[in-house]
Tab-separated table of C-alpha atoms in Angstrom:
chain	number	residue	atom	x	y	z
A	1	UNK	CA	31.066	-170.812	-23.318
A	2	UNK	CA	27.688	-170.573	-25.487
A	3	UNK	CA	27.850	-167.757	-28.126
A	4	UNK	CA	25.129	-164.840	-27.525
A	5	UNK	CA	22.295	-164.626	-29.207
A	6	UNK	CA	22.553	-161.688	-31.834
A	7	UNK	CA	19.825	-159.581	-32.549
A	8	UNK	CA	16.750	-160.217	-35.287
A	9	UNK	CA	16.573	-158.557	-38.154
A	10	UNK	CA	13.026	-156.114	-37.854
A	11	UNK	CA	11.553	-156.563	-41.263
A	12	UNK	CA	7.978	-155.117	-40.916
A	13	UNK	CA	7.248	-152.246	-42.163
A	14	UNK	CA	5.046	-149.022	-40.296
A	15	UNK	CA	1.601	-149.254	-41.341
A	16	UNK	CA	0.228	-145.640	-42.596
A	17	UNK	CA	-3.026	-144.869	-40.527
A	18	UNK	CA	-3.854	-141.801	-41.568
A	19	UNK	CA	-2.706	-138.181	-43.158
A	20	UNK	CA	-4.219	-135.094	-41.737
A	21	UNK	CA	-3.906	-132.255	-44.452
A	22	UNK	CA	-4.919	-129.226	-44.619
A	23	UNK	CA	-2.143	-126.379	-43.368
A	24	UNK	CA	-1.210	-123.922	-46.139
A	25	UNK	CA	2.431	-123.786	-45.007
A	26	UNK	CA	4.949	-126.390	-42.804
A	27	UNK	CA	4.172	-128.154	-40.355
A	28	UNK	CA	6.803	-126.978	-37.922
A	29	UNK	CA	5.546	-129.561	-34.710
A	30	UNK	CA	2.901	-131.519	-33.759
A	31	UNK	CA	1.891	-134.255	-31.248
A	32	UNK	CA	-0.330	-136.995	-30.824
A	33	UNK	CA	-3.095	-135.928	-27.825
A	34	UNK	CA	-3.084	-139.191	-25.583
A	35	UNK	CA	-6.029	-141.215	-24.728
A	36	UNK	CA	-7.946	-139.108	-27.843
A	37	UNK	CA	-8.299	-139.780	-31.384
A	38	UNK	CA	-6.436	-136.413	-32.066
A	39	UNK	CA	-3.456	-134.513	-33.005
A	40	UNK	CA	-2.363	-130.796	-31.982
A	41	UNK	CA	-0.297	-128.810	-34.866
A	42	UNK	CA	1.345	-125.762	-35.451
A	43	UNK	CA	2.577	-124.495	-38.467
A	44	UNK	CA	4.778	-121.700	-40.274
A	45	UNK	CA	0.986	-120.515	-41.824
A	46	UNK	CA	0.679	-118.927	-37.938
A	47	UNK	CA	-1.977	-121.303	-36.927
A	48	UNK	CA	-2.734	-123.933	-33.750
A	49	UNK	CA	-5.088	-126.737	-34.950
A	50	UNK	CA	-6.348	-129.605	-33.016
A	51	UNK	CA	-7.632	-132.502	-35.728
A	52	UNK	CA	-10.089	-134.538	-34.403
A	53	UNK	CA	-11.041	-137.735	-35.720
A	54	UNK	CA	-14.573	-137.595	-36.914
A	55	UNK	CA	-17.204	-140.661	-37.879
A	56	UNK	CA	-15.716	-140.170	-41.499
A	57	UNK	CA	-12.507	-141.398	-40.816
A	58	UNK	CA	-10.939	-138.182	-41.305
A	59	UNK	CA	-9.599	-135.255	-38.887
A	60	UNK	CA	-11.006	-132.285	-39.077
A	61	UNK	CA	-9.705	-128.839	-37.318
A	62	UNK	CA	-11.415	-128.498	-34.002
A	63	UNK	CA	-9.559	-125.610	-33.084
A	64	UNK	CA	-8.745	-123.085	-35.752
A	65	UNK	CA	-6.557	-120.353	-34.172
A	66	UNK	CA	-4.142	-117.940	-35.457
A	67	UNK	CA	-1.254	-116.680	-34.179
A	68	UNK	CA	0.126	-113.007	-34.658
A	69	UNK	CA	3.686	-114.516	-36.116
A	70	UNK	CA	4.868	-118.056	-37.843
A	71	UNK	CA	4.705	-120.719	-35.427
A	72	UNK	CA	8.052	-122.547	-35.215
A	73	UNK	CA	7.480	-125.149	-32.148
A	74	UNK	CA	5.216	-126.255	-29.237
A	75	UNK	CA	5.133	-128.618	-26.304
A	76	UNK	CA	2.198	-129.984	-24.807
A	77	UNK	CA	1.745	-131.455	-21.223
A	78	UNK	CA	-1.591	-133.891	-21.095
A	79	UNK	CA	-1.964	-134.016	-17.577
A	80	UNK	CA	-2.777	-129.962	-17.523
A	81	UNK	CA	-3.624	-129.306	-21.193
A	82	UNK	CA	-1.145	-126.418	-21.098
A	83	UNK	CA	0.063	-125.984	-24.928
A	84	UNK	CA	3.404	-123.770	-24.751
A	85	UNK	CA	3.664	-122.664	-28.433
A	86	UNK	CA	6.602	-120.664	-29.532
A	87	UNK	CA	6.750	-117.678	-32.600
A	88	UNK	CA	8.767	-116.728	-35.050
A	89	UNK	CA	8.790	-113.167	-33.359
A	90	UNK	CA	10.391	-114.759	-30.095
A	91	UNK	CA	7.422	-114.676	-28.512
A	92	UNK	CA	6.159	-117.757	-25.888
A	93	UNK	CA	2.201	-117.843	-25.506
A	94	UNK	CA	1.073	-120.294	-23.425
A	95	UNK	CA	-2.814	-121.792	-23.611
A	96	UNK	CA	-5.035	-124.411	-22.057
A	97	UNK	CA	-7.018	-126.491	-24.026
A	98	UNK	CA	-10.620	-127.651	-22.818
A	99	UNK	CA	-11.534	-131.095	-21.644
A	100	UNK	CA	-13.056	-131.497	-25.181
A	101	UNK	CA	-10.213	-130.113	-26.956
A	102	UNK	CA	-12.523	-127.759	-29.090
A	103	UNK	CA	-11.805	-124.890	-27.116
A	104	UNK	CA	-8.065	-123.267	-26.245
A	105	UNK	CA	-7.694	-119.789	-23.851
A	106	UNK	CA	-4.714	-117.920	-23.877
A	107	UNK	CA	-2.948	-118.038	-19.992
A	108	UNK	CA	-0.026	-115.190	-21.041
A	109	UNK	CA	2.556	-114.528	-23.592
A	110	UNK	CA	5.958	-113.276	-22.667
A	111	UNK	CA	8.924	-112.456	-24.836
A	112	UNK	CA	11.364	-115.077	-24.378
A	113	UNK	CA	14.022	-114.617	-27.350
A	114	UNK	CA	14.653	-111.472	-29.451
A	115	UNK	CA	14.356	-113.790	-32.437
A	116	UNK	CA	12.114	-116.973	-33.690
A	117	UNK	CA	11.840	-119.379	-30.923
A	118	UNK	CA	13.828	-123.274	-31.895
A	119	UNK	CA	12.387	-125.518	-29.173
A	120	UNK	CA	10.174	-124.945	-26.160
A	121	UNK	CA	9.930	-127.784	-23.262
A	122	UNK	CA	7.476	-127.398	-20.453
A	123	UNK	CA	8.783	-129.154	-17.002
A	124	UNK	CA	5.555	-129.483	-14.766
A	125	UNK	CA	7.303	-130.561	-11.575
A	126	UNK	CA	9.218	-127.376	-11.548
A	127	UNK	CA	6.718	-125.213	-13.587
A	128	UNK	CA	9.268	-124.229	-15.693
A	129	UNK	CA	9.442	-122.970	-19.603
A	130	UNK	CA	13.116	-123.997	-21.295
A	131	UNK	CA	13.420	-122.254	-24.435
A	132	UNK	CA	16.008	-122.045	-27.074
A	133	UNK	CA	15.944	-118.779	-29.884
A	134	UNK	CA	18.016	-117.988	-32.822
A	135	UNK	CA	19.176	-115.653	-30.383
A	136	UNK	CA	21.455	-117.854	-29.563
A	137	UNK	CA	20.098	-118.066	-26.121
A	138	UNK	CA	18.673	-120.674	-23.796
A	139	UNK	CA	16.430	-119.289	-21.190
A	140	UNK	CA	13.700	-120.249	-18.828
A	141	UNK	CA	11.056	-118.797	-17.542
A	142	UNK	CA	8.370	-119.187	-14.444
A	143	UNK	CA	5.436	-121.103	-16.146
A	144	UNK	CA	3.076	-119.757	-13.361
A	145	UNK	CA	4.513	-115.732	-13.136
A	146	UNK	CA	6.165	-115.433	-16.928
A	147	UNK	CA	8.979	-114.750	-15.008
A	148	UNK	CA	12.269	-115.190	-17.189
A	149	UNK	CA	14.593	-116.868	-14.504
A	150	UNK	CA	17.815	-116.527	-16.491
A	151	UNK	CA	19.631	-117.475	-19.830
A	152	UNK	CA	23.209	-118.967	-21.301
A	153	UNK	CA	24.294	-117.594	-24.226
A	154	UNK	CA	25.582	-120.886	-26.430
A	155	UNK	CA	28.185	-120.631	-29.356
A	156	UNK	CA	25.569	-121.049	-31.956
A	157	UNK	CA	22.091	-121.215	-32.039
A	158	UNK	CA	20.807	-124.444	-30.793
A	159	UNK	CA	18.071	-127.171	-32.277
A	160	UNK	CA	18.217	-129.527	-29.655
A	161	UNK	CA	16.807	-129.074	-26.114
A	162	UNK	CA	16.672	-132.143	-23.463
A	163	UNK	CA	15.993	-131.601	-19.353
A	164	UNK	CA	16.514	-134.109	-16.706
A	165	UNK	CA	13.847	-133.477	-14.108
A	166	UNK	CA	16.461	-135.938	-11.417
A	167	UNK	CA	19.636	-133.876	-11.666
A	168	UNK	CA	18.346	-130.994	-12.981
A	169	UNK	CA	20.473	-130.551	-16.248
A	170	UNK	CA	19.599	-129.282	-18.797
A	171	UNK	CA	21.197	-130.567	-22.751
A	172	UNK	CA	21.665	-128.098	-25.007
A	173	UNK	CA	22.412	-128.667	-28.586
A	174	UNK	CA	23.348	-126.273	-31.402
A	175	UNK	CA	24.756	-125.339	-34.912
A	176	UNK	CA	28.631	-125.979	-33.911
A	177	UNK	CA	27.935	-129.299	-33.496
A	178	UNK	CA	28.724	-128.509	-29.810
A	179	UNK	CA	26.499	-129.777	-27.183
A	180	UNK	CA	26.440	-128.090	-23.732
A	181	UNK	CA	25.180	-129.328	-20.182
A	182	UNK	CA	23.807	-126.800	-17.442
A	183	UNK	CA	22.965	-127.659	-14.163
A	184	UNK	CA	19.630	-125.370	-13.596
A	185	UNK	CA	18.778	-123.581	-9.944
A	186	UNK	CA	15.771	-121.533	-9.152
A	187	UNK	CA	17.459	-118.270	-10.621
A	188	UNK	CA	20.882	-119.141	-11.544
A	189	UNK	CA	23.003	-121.657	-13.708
A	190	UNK	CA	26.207	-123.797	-14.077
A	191	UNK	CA	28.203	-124.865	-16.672
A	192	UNK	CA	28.659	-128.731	-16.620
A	193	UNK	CA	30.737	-129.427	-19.173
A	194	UNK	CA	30.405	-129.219	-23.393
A	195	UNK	CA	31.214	-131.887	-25.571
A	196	UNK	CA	31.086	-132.325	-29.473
A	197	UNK	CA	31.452	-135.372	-31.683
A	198	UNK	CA	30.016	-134.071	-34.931
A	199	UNK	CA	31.505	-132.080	-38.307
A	200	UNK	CA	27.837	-130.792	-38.124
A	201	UNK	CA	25.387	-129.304	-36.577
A	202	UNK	CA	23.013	-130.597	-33.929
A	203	UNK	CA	19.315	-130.673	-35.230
A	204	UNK	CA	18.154	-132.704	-32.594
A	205	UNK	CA	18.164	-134.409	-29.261
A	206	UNK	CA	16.913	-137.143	-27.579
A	207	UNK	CA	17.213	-138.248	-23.732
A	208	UNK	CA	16.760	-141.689	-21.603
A	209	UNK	CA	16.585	-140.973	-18.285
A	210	UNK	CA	16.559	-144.667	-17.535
A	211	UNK	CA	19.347	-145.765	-18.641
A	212	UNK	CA	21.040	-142.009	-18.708
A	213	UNK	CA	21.903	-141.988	-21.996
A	214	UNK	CA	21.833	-138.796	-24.429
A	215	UNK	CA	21.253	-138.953	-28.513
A	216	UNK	CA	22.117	-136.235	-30.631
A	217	UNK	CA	21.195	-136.253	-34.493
A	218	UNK	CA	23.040	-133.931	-37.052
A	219	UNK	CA	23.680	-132.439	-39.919
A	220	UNK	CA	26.208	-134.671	-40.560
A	221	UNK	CA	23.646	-137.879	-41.262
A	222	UNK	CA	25.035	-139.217	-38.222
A	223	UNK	CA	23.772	-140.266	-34.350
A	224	UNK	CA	25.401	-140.271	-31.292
A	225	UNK	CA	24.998	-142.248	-28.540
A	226	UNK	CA	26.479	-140.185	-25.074
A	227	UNK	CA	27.098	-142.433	-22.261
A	228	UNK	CA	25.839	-139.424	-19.417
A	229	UNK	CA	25.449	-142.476	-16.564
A	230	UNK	CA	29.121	-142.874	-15.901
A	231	UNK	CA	29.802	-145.566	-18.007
A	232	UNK	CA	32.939	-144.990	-19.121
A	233	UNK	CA	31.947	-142.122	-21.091
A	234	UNK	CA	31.590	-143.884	-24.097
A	235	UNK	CA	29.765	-142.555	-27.469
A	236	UNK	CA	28.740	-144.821	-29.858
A	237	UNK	CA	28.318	-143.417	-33.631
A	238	UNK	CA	25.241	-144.528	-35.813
A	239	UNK	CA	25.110	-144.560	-39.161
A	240	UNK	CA	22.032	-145.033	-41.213
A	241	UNK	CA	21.117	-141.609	-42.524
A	242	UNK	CA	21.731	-140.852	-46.177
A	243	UNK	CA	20.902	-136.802	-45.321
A	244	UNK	CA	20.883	-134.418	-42.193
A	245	UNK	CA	18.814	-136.041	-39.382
A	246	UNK	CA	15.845	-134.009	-38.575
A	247	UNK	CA	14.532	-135.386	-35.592
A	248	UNK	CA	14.550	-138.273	-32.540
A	249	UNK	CA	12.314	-140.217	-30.476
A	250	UNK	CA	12.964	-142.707	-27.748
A	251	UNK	CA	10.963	-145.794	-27.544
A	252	UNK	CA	11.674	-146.332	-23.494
A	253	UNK	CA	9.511	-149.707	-23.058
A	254	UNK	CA	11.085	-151.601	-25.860
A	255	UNK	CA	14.813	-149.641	-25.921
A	256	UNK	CA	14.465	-148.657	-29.744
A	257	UNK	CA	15.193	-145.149	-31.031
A	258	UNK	CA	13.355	-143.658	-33.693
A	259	UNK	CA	15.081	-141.168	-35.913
A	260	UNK	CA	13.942	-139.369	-39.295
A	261	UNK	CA	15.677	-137.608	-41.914
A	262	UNK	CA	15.433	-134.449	-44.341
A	263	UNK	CA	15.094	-137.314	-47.002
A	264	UNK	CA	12.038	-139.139	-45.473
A	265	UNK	CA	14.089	-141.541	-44.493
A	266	UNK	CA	12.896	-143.352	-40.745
A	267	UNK	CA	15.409	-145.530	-39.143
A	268	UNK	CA	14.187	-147.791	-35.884
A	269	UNK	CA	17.210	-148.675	-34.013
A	270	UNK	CA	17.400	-151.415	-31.607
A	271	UNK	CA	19.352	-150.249	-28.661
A	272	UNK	CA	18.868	-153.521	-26.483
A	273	UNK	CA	21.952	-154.821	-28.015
A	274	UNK	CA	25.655	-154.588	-26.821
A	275	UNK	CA	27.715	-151.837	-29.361
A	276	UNK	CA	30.962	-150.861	-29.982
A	277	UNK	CA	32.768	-147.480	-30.114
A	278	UNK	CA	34.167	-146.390	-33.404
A	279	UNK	CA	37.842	-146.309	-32.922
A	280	UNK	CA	40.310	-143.651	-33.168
A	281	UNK	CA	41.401	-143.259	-36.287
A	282	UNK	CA	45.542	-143.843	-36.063
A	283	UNK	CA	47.862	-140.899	-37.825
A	284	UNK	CA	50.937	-142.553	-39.544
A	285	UNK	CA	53.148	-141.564	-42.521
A	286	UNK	CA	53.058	-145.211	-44.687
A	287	UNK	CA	50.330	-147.846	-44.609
A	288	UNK	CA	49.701	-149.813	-41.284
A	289	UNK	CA	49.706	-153.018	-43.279
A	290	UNK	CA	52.102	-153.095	-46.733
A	291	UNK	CA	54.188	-149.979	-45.654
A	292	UNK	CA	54.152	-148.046	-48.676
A	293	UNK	CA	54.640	-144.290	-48.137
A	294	UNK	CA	51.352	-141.971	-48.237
A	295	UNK	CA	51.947	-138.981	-50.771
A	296	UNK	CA	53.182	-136.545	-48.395
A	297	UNK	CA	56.124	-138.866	-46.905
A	298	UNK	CA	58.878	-137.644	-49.467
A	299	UNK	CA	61.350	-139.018	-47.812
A	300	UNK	CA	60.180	-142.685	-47.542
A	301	UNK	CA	58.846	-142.139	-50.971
A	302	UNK	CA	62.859	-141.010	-52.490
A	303	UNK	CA	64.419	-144.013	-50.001
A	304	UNK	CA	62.290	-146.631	-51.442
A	305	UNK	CA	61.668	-145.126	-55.104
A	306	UNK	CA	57.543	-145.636	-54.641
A	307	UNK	CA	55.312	-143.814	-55.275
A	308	UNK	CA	53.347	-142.371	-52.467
A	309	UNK	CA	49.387	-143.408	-51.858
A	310	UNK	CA	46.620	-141.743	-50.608
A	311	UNK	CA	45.562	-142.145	-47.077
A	312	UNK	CA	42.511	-144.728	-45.664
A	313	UNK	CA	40.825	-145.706	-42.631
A	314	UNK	CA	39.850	-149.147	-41.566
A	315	UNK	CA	36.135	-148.150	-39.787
A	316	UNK	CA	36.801	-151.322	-37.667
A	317	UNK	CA	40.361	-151.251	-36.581
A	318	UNK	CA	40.894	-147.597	-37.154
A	319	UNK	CA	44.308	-148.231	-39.015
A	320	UNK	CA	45.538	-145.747	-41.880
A	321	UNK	CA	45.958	-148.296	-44.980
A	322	UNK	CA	46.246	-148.009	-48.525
A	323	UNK	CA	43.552	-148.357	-50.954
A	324	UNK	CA	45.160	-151.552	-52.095
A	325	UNK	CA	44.749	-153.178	-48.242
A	326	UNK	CA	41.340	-151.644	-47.935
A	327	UNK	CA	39.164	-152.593	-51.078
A	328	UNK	CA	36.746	-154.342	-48.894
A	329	UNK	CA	33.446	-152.704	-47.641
A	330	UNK	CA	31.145	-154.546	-45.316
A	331	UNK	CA	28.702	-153.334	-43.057
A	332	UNK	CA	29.041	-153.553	-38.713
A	333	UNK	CA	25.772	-152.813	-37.469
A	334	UNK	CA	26.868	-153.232	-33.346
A	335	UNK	CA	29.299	-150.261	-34.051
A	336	UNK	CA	26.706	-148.589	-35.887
A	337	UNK	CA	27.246	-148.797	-39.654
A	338	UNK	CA	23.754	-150.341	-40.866
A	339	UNK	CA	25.579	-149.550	-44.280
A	340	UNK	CA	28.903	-150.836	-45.914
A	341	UNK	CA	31.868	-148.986	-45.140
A	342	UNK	CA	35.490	-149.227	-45.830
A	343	UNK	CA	37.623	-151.622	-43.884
A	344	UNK	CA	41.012	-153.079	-44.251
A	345	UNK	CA	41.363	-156.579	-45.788
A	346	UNK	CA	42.519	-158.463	-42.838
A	347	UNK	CA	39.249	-156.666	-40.765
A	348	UNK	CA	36.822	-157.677	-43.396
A	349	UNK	CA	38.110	-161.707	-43.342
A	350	UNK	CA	36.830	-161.704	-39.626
A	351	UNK	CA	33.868	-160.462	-39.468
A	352	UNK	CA	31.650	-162.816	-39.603
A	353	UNK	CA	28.145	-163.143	-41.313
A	354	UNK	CA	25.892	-163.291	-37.447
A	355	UNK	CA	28.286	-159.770	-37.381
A	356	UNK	CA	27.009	-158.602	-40.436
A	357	UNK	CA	23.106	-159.204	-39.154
A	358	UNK	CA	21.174	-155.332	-38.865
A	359	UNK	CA	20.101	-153.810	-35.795
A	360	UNK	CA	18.210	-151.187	-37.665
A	361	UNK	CA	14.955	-150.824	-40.034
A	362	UNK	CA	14.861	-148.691	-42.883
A	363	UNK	CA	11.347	-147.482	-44.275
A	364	UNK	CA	10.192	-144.443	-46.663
A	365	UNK	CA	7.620	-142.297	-45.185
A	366	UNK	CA	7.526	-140.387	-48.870
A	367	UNK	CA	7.401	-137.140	-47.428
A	368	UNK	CA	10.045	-134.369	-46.095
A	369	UNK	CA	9.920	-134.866	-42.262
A	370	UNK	CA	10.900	-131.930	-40.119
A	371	UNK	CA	9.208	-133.646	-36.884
A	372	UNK	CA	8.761	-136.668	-35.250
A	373	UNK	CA	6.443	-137.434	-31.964
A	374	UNK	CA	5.807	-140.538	-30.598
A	375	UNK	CA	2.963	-142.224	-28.496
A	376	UNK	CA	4.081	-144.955	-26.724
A	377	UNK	CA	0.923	-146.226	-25.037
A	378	UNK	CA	-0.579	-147.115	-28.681
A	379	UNK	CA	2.831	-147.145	-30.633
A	380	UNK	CA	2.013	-144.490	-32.759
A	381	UNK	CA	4.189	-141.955	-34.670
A	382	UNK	CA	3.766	-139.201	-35.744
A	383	UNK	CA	5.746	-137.240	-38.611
A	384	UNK	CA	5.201	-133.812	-39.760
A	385	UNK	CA	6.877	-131.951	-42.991
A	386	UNK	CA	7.783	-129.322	-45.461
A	387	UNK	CA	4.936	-130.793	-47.681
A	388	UNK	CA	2.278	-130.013	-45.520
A	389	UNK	CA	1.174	-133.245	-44.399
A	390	UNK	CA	1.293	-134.990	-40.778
A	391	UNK	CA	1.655	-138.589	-41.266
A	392	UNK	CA	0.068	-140.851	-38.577
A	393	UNK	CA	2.206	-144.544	-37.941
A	394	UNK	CA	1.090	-148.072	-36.516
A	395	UNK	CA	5.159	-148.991	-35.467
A	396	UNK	CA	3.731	-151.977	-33.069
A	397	UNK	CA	4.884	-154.500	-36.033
A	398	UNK	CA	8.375	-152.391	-35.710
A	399	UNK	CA	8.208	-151.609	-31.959
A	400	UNK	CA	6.512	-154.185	-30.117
């Protein structure tokens, strides 16, 4: 039987294409406007801006407007212009932008949280509002009335917010690392299920409704791959992050994710590969593989006159070892660790080198990233951050 092929190494780096500066305070969210040489932004100095691309080279604010309170997020549908933008007052104010994009007019505003609004997602086939608040609510509203339609209280306030327009669920993700699914009605809701896999908390989601797969970034430098289609129910870790992820995109046409981090740090992930669950890590009282007592097995430790060791885990096999059977560290990119981690001696003799190969990029953007967005029709991306700036990306060379 021929061996698979295993994945390429993606060595190209993103090629900068522009900065737009010019907000006095962060640049909470901001988006690329399709089929126009422009980007929308809001930021925590309380104004909208759409940047146009002039003759210079350079964008330049056609829209000025400013807000009565800090604003934390946005979502913007193309198809009717409608830019939801959410405050830090909890207050949802929903505009449409001109043909142009030089010109915005305020629909309504309704209060949707009793505290700054997290994430805001407008579903047009439903002409629906889902929010999230440090309220610690979800809620969603009428897009067309302001009606509110009706809220879940979560655990902990919640960063992440993903809908499925199909099934009608809605992901939410917050500070307990905890991420809950609700199955959304007209007026009413229903508790899926909740399921957590961090020692974090979620800052951000991501969802495939191809291949019905969920992501969740944390605080805990760490990805998670949900298996939502059935599969199994499998949940495969990534590893690439050296701080808290900050935010996730979803290349759909060419199956690669796209995460940033708090350190600037982008990571393009190819997902068209087969991967691997982590495995359980095993609970035993002496090493797996010489048998010499950990530190808390007195008894072992006065039987055999040893010493007792302190405990390990093998990333591959998931076996509690020793130090002394686990001084390797290699990397094992198909069950997500683009870096080297520990892994018991015997473990590290069989992996082999085609193993070893990356699935991942790693590149620098050289600014603190709080946001990412990502245009799939010209492969751009877009990063926004604590600095100030919004960073504009060619990823075909990455993505293509």
């Amino acid at each position: 039987m021929a061996a698979e092929p295993q994945p390429k190494a993606l060595t190209r780096k993103p090629l900068l294409l522009n900065k737009v500066e010019g907000s006095q305070d962060v640049v909470n969210m901001a988006a690329i406007v399709p089929k126009e040489d422009g980007v929308i932004s809001v930021s925590e100095d309380r104004t909208v801006r759409v940047w146009l691309k002039r003759d210079s080279g350079q964008y330049w604010p056609s829209i000025y407007h400013a807000m009565p309170s800090p604003c934390s997020c946005m979502s913007f549908n193309p198809e009717t212009r409608r830019l939801s933008i959410g405050l830090d007052n909890g207050t949802i104010s929903e505009f449409i932008l001109s043909e142009d994009y030089n010109k915005m007019t305020l629909v309504k505003s309704y209060q949707a949280h009793q505290s700054r609004v997290i994430m805001i997602l407008f579903v047009l086939e439903m002409e629906w509002v889902l929010s999230t608040g440090q309220d610690k609510h979800f809620t969603w509203h009428c897009s067309e009335s302001g009606q509110r339609l009706g809220g879940y209280r979560t655990s902990a306030g919640a960063c992440g917010l993903q809908f499925d327009v199909e099934t009608r669920h809605v992901f939410v993700g917050d500070h307990s690392g905890q991420v809950t699914i609700l199955k959304l009605e007209q007026e009413s809701c229903s508790l899926v299920t909740t399921f957590k896999g961090h020692t974090g908390g979620v800052t951000a989601l991501c969802w495939d409704p191809i291949q019905r797969v969920l992501f969740s970034g944390s605080s805990d430098h760490s990805i998670i791959m949900w298996d939502i289609g059935g599969r199994k129910g499998t949940a495969i870790e990534l590893q690439g992050h050296n701080d808290k992820v900050q935010s996730l995109s979803y290349a759909h046409h060419t199956r690669q994710l796209i995460s940033c981090g708090a350190d600037g740090g982008i990571v393009v992930w190819n997902m068209d590969v087969e991967r691997q669950e982590t495995p359980e890590w095993l609970d035993s009282d002496s090493c797996q593989k010489c048998d010499q007592p950990f530190f808390w097995n007195f008894k072992q430790m006065w039987d055999s006159k040893k010493i007792g060791l302190r405990q390990h885990h093998c990333r591959k096999c998931g076996k509690a070892v020793c130090g002394k059977c686990s001084s390797k560290r290699s990397s094992i990119p198909l069950m997500g660790f683009e870096f080297e981690v520990r892994v018991c001696d015997s473990c590290h003799e069989s992996i082999t080198e085609e193993e070893r190969a990356p699935t991942a990029t790693f590149h620098d953007s050289k600014h603190n990233i709080v946001h990412v967005h990502f245009d799939a029709t010209r492969g751009w991306l877009l990063t926004s951050g604590t600095d100030k700036v919004i960073k504009l990306w060619d990823m075909t060379p990455v993505v293509s």
